[in-house]
Short mmCIF file of C-alpha atoms in Angstrom, two decimals:
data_model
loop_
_atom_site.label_atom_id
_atom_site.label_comp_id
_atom_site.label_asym_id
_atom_site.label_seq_id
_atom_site.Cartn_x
_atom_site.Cartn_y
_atom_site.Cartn_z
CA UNK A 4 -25.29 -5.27 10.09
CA UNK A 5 -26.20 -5.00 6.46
CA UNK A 6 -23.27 -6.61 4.74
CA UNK A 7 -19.61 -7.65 5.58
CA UNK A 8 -18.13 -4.05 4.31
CA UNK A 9 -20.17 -2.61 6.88
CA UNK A 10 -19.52 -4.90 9.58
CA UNK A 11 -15.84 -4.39 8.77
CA UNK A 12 -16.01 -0.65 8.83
CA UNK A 13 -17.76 -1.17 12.62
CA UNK A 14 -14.82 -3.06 13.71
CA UNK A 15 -12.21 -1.03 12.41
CA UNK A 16 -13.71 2.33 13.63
CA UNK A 17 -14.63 0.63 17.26
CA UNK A 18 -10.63 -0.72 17.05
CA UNK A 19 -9.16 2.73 16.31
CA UNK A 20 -11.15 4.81 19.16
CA UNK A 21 -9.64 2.09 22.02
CA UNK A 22 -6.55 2.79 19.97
CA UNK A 23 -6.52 6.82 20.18
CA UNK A 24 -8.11 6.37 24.06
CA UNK A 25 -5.54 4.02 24.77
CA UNK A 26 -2.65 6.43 23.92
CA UNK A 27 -3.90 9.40 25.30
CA UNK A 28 -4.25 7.59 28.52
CA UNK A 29 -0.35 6.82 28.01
CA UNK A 30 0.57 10.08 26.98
CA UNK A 31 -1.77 12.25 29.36
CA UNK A 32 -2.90 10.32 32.59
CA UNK A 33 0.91 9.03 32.76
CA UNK A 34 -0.23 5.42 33.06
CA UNK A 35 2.25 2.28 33.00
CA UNK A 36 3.52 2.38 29.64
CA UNK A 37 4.23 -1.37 29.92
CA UNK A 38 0.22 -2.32 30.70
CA UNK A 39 -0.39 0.50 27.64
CA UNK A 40 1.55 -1.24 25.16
CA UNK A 41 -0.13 -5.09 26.20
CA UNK A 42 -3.13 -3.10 25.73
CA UNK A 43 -2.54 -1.57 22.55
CA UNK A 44 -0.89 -4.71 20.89
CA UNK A 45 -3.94 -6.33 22.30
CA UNK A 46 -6.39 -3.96 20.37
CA UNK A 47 -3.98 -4.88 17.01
CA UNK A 48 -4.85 -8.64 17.38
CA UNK A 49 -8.55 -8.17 18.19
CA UNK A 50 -9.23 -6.09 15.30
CA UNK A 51 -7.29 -8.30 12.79
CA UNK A 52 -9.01 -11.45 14.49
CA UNK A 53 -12.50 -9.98 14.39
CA UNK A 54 -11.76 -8.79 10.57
CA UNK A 55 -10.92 -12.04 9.82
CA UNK A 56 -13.90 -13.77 10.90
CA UNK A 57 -15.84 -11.17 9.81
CA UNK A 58 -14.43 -12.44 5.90
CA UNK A 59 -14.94 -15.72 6.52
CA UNK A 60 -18.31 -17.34 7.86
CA UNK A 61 -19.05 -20.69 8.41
CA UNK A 62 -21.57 -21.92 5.78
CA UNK A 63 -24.77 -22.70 6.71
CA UNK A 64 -26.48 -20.63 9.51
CA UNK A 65 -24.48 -17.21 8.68
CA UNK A 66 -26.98 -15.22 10.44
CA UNK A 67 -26.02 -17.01 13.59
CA UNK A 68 -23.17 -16.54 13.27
CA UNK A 69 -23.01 -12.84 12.77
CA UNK A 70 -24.67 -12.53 15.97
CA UNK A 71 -22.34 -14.75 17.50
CA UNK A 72 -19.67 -12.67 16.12
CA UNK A 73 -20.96 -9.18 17.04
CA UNK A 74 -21.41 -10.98 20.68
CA UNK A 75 -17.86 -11.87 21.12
CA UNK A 76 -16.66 -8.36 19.79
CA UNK A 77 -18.60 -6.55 22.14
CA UNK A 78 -17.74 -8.86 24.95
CA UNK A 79 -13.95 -8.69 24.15
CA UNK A 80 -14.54 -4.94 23.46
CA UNK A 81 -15.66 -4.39 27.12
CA UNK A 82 -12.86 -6.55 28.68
CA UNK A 83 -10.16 -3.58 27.16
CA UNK A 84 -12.57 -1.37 28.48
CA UNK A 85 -12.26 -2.54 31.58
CA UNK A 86 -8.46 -3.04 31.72
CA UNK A 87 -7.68 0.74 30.43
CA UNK A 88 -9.75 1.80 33.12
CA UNK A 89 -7.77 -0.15 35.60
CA UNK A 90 -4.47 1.85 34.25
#
C-alpha cells in the first residue's frame, strides 16, 4: 500500500463486499439468519479493528508492520470466507 488513506479505502471496500455477500446469502440462499447476523456483526468489528490499526502504527519498524497488518486482514478475511460458505 502507498499510504494509510489507501490502505483504509482497501479495508473498507474488502469489509463492504463480505457485507453485501453476506446478506444476499441471508436474503437469497435462505441461510440461518442467526449464523448471518454473528457473521455480519463480525464483519462490523473486523473492519473497525483493522481501521484502527491501520491509524495507528507502532513506531519504529512501520513497514513491518504494515505487512503484518495486511497478513492478519487477509487471514481473518478468509476465516469469514470460510464460515459464509459453511451457511
Amino acid at each position: 500500500m502507498a499510504n494509510k488513506r489507501e490502505l483504509k479505502k482497501a479495508i473498507n471496500y474488502v469489509a463492504s463486499d463480505l457485507f453485501l455477500e453476506c446478506i444476499v446469502l441471508k436474503q437469497i440462499k435462505k441461510a440461518d439468519p442467526a449464523a448471518a447476523d454473528a457473521i455480519l456483526a463480525d464483519i462490523l468489528c473486523l473492519q473497525s479493528e483493522f481501521l484502527a490499526r491501520a491509524g495507528h502504527p507502532e513506531p519504529g519498524c512501520v513497514k513491518k508492520y504494515y505487512r503484518k497488518l495486511s497478513e492478519d486482514f487477509g487471514n481473518e478475511v478468509e476465516g469469514l470466507i470460510r464460515r459464509m460458505q459453511a451457511m
